[in-house]
XYZ file of C-alpha atoms in Angstrom:
309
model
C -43.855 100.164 66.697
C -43.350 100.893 70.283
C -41.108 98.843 72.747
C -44.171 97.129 73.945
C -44.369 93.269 73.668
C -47.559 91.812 73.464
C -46.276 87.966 73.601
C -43.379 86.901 75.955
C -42.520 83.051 76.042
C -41.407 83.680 79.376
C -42.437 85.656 82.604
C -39.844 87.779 84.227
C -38.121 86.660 87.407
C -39.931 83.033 86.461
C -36.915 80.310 85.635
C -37.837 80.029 82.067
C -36.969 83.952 82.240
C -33.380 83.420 84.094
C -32.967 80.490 81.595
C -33.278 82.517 78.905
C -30.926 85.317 80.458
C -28.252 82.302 80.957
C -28.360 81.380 77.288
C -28.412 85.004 76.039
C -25.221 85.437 78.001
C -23.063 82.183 76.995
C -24.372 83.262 73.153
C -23.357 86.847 73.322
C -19.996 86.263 75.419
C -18.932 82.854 73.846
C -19.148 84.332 69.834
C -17.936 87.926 70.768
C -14.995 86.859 72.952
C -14.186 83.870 70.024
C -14.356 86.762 66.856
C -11.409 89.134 69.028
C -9.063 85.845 69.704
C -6.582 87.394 67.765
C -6.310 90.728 69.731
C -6.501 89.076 73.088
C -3.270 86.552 71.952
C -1.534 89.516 70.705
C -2.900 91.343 74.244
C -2.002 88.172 76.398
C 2.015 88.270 74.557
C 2.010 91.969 74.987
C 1.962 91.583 78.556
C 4.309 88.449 78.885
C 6.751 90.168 76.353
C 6.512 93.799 76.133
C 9.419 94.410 74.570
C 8.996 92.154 71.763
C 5.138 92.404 70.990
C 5.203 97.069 71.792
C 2.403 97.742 70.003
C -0.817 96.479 68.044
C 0.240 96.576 64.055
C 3.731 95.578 65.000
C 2.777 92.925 67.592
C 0.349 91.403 64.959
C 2.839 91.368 62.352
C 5.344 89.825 64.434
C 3.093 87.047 65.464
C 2.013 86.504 61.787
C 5.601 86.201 60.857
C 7.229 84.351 63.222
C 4.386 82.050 64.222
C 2.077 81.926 60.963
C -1.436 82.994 60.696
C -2.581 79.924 62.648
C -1.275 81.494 65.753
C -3.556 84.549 65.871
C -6.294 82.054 66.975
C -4.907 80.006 68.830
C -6.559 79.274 72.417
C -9.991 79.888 70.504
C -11.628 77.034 71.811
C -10.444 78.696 75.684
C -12.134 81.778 74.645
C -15.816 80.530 72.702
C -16.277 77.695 75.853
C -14.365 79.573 78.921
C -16.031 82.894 78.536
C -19.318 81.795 77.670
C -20.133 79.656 80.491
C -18.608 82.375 82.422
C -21.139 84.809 80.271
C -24.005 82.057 80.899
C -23.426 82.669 84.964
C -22.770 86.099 84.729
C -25.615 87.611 83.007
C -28.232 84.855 84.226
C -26.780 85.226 87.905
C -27.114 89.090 87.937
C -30.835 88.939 86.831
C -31.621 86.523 89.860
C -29.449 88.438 92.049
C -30.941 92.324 90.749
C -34.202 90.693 91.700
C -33.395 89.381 95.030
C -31.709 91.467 96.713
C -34.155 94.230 95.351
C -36.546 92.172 97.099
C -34.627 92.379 100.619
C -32.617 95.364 100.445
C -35.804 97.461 100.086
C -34.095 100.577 102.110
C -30.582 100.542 99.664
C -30.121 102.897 96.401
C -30.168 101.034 93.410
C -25.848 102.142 92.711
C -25.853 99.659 95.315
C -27.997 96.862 94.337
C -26.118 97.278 91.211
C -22.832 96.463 92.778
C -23.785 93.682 95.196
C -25.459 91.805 92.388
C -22.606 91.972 89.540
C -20.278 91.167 92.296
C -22.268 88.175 93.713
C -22.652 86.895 89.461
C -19.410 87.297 89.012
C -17.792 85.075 92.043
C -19.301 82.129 90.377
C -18.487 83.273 86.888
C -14.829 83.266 87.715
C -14.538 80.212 89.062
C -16.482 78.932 86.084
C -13.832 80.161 83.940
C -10.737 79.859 85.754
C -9.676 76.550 84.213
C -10.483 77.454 80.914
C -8.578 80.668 81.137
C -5.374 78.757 82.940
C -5.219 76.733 79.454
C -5.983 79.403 77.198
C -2.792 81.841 78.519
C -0.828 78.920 78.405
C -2.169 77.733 74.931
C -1.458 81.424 73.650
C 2.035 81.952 74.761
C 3.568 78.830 74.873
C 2.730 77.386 71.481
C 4.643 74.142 72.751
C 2.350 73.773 75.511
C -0.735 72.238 73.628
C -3.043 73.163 70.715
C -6.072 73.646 72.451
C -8.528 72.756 75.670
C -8.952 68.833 74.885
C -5.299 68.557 74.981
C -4.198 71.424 77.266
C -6.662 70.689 80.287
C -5.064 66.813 80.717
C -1.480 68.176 80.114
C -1.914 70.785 82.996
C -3.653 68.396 85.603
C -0.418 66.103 85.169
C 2.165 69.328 85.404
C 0.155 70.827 88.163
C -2.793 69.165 89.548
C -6.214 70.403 90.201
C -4.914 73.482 91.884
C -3.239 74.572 88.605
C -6.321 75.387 87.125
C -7.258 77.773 89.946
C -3.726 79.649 90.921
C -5.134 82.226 89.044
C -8.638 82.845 90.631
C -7.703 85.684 93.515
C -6.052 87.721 90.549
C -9.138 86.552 88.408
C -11.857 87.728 90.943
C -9.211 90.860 91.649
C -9.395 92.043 87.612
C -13.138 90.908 87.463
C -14.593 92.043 90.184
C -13.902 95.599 90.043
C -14.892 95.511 86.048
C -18.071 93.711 86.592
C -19.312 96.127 89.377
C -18.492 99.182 87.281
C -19.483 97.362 84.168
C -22.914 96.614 85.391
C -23.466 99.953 87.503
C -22.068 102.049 84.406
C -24.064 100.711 82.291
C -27.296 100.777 83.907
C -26.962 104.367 84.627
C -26.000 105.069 81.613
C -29.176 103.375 80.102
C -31.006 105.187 82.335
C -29.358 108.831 81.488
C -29.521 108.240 78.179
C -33.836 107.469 78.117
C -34.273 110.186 80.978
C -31.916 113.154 79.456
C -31.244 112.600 76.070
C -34.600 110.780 74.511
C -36.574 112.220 77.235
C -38.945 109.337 76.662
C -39.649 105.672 78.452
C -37.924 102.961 77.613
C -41.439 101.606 76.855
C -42.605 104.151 74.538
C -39.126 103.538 72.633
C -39.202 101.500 69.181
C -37.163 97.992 69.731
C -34.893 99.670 67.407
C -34.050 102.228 69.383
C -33.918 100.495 72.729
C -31.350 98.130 71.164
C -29.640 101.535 70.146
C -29.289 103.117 74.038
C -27.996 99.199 74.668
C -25.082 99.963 72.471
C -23.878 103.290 73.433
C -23.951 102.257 77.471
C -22.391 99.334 76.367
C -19.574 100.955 74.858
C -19.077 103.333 77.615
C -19.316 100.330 80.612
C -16.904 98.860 78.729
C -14.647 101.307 78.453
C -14.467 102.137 82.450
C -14.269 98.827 83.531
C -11.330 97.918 81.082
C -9.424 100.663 82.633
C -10.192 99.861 86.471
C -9.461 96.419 86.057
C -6.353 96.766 83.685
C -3.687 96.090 86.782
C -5.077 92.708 87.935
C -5.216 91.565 83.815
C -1.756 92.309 84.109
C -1.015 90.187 87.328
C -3.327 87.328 85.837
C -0.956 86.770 82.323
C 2.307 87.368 84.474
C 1.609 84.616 87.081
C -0.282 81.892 84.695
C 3.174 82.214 82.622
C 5.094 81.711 85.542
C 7.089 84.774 85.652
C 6.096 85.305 89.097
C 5.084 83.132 92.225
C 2.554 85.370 93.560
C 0.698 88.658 93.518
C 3.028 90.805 95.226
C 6.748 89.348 93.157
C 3.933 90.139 89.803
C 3.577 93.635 91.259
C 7.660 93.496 91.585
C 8.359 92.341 87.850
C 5.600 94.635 85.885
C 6.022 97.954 87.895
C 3.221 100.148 89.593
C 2.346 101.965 86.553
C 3.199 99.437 84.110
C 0.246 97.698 85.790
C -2.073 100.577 84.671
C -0.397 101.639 81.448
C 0.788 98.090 79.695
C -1.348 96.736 77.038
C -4.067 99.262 77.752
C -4.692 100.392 74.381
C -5.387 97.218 73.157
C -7.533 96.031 76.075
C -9.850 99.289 75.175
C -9.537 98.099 71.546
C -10.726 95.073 72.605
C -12.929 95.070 75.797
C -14.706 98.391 74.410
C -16.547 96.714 71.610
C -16.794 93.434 72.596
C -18.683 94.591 75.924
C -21.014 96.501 73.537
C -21.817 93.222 71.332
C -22.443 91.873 74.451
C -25.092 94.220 75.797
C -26.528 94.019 71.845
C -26.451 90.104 71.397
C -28.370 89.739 74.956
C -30.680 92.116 74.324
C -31.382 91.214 71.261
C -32.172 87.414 72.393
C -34.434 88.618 74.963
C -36.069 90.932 72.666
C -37.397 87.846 70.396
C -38.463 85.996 73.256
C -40.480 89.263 74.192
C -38.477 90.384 76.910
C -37.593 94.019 77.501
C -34.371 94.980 77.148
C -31.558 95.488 80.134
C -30.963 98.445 81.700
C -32.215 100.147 85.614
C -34.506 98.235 87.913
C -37.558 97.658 85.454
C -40.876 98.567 86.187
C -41.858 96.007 88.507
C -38.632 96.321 90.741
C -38.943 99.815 90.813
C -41.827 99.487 92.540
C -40.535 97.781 95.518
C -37.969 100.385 95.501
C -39.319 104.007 95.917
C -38.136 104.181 98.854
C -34.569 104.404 97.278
């Protein structure tokens, strides 16, 4: 069976085709980012308290004994709601944004159209999740602070007003920028290396099977350059929501220039690394059933408007 589809419930570039690409990427983000909860509390108290929580078995044993098993998921609801609405705009943005600006940057290399379109997604992404996330750091290392979102978003409104939710955007946009223009770029190169040098065949002539396949190996390898650019500004994000610093620069201060690129990296790999590749998988696998092709380079019909590239 070849990667053609013969029935798509959807047109691409029509809205039922970015509405599908919206719920494909609150799906695949919400239930990937809610099974690693665990690693990202023992990530998120890793960077708070390095000392303490110095490495993955012993930071997870620590947590387990101290705090109970409970605490390994705690801020879950933060992570299923926050990052898939922030998946939902991410993923559904890019597609409308791949497709426009393909349409009026006809003279720019794709690299580029790559980058302007992950960037412009992931503006609104971030502030999307920003509240969620300013309750979910809190929720993880303060367990006095609240249990979860329903009572963690009215507790933080009365300590700190609206603005509390969003002190952490600029270091937000600062990690995800960066990781989403890599992310996206990486892996849509890689797609494309791996069909053009590797399988030396078209996507299209490709079983489903396989095209889900090349999905999962540029996943994994987006995933893995992105957590490593953006690994400072995660850093900056944990160190102001848990008020060990006032701003950016006094967070710079406290955590050290190369403890910004060093702490909790291994576990951020652990983590970002596969999750980023169930990503890719989930999405592609949702727009597979509803007879979509899969991700990866300008498809056929943008490529088209872009020879000139």
């Amino acid at each position: 069976m070849t990667g053609g589809v013969e029935r798509r419930l959807f047109q691409e570039f029509s809205p039922g085709y970015y509405g599908i690409c919206t719920v494909g990427g609150m799906l695949s983000a919400g239930t990937t980012h809610l099974a690693i909860t665990p690693l990202d509390v023992l990530k998120v108290n890793m960077q708070v308290n390095p000392i303490k929580y110095n490495g993955i078995s012993s930071g997870l044993s620590t947590l387990w004994r101290e705090q109970g098993p409970s605490s390994l998921w705690r801020g879950w609801s933060g992570k299923f709601f926050g990052y898939g609405i922030q998946g939902g705009c991410k993923f559904g943005l890019y597609e409308y944004f791949k497709k426009l600006y393909s349409d009026v940057l006809v003279d720019r290399n794709r690299s580029f159209i790559f980058f302007l379109s992950s960037a412009s997604a992931q503006v609104f992404a971030d502030v999307a999740l920003c509240p969620f996330e300013a309750v979910k750091v809190r929720v993880q290392t303060q367990p006095k602070f609240a249990k979860g979102l329903v009572d963690g978003f009215p507790k933080l409104y009365r300590a700190e007003g609206l603005m509390g939710f969003y002190k952490g955007l600029l270091p937000l946009w600062c990690r995800n920028l960066p990781f989403s223009m890599i992310m996206f770029s990486t892996f849509e190169h890689s797609v494309e290396l791996i069909y053009h040098n590797i399988i030396q065949r078209r996507k299209e002539d490709c079983s489903r099977a396989q095209q889900l396949g090349v999905t999962c190996l540029a996943g994994y390898a987006a995933g893995t350059v992105g957590t490593v650019i953006s690994n400072p500004a995660d850093n900056i994000v944990s160190c102001l929501y848990n008020k060990q610093a006032e701003n950016v620069m006094q967070a710079v201060k406290k955590i050290g220039l190369a403890n910004l690129f060093t702490r909790s990296l291994p576990v951020r790999i652990a983590i970002v690394g596969p999750v980023v590749t169930l990503q890719w998988f989930f999405y592609d696998t949702i727009k597979v059933f509803c007879g979509l092709p899969t991700s990866g380079g300008l498809n056929r019909c943008l490529e088209e408007a872009n020879l000139s590239a």
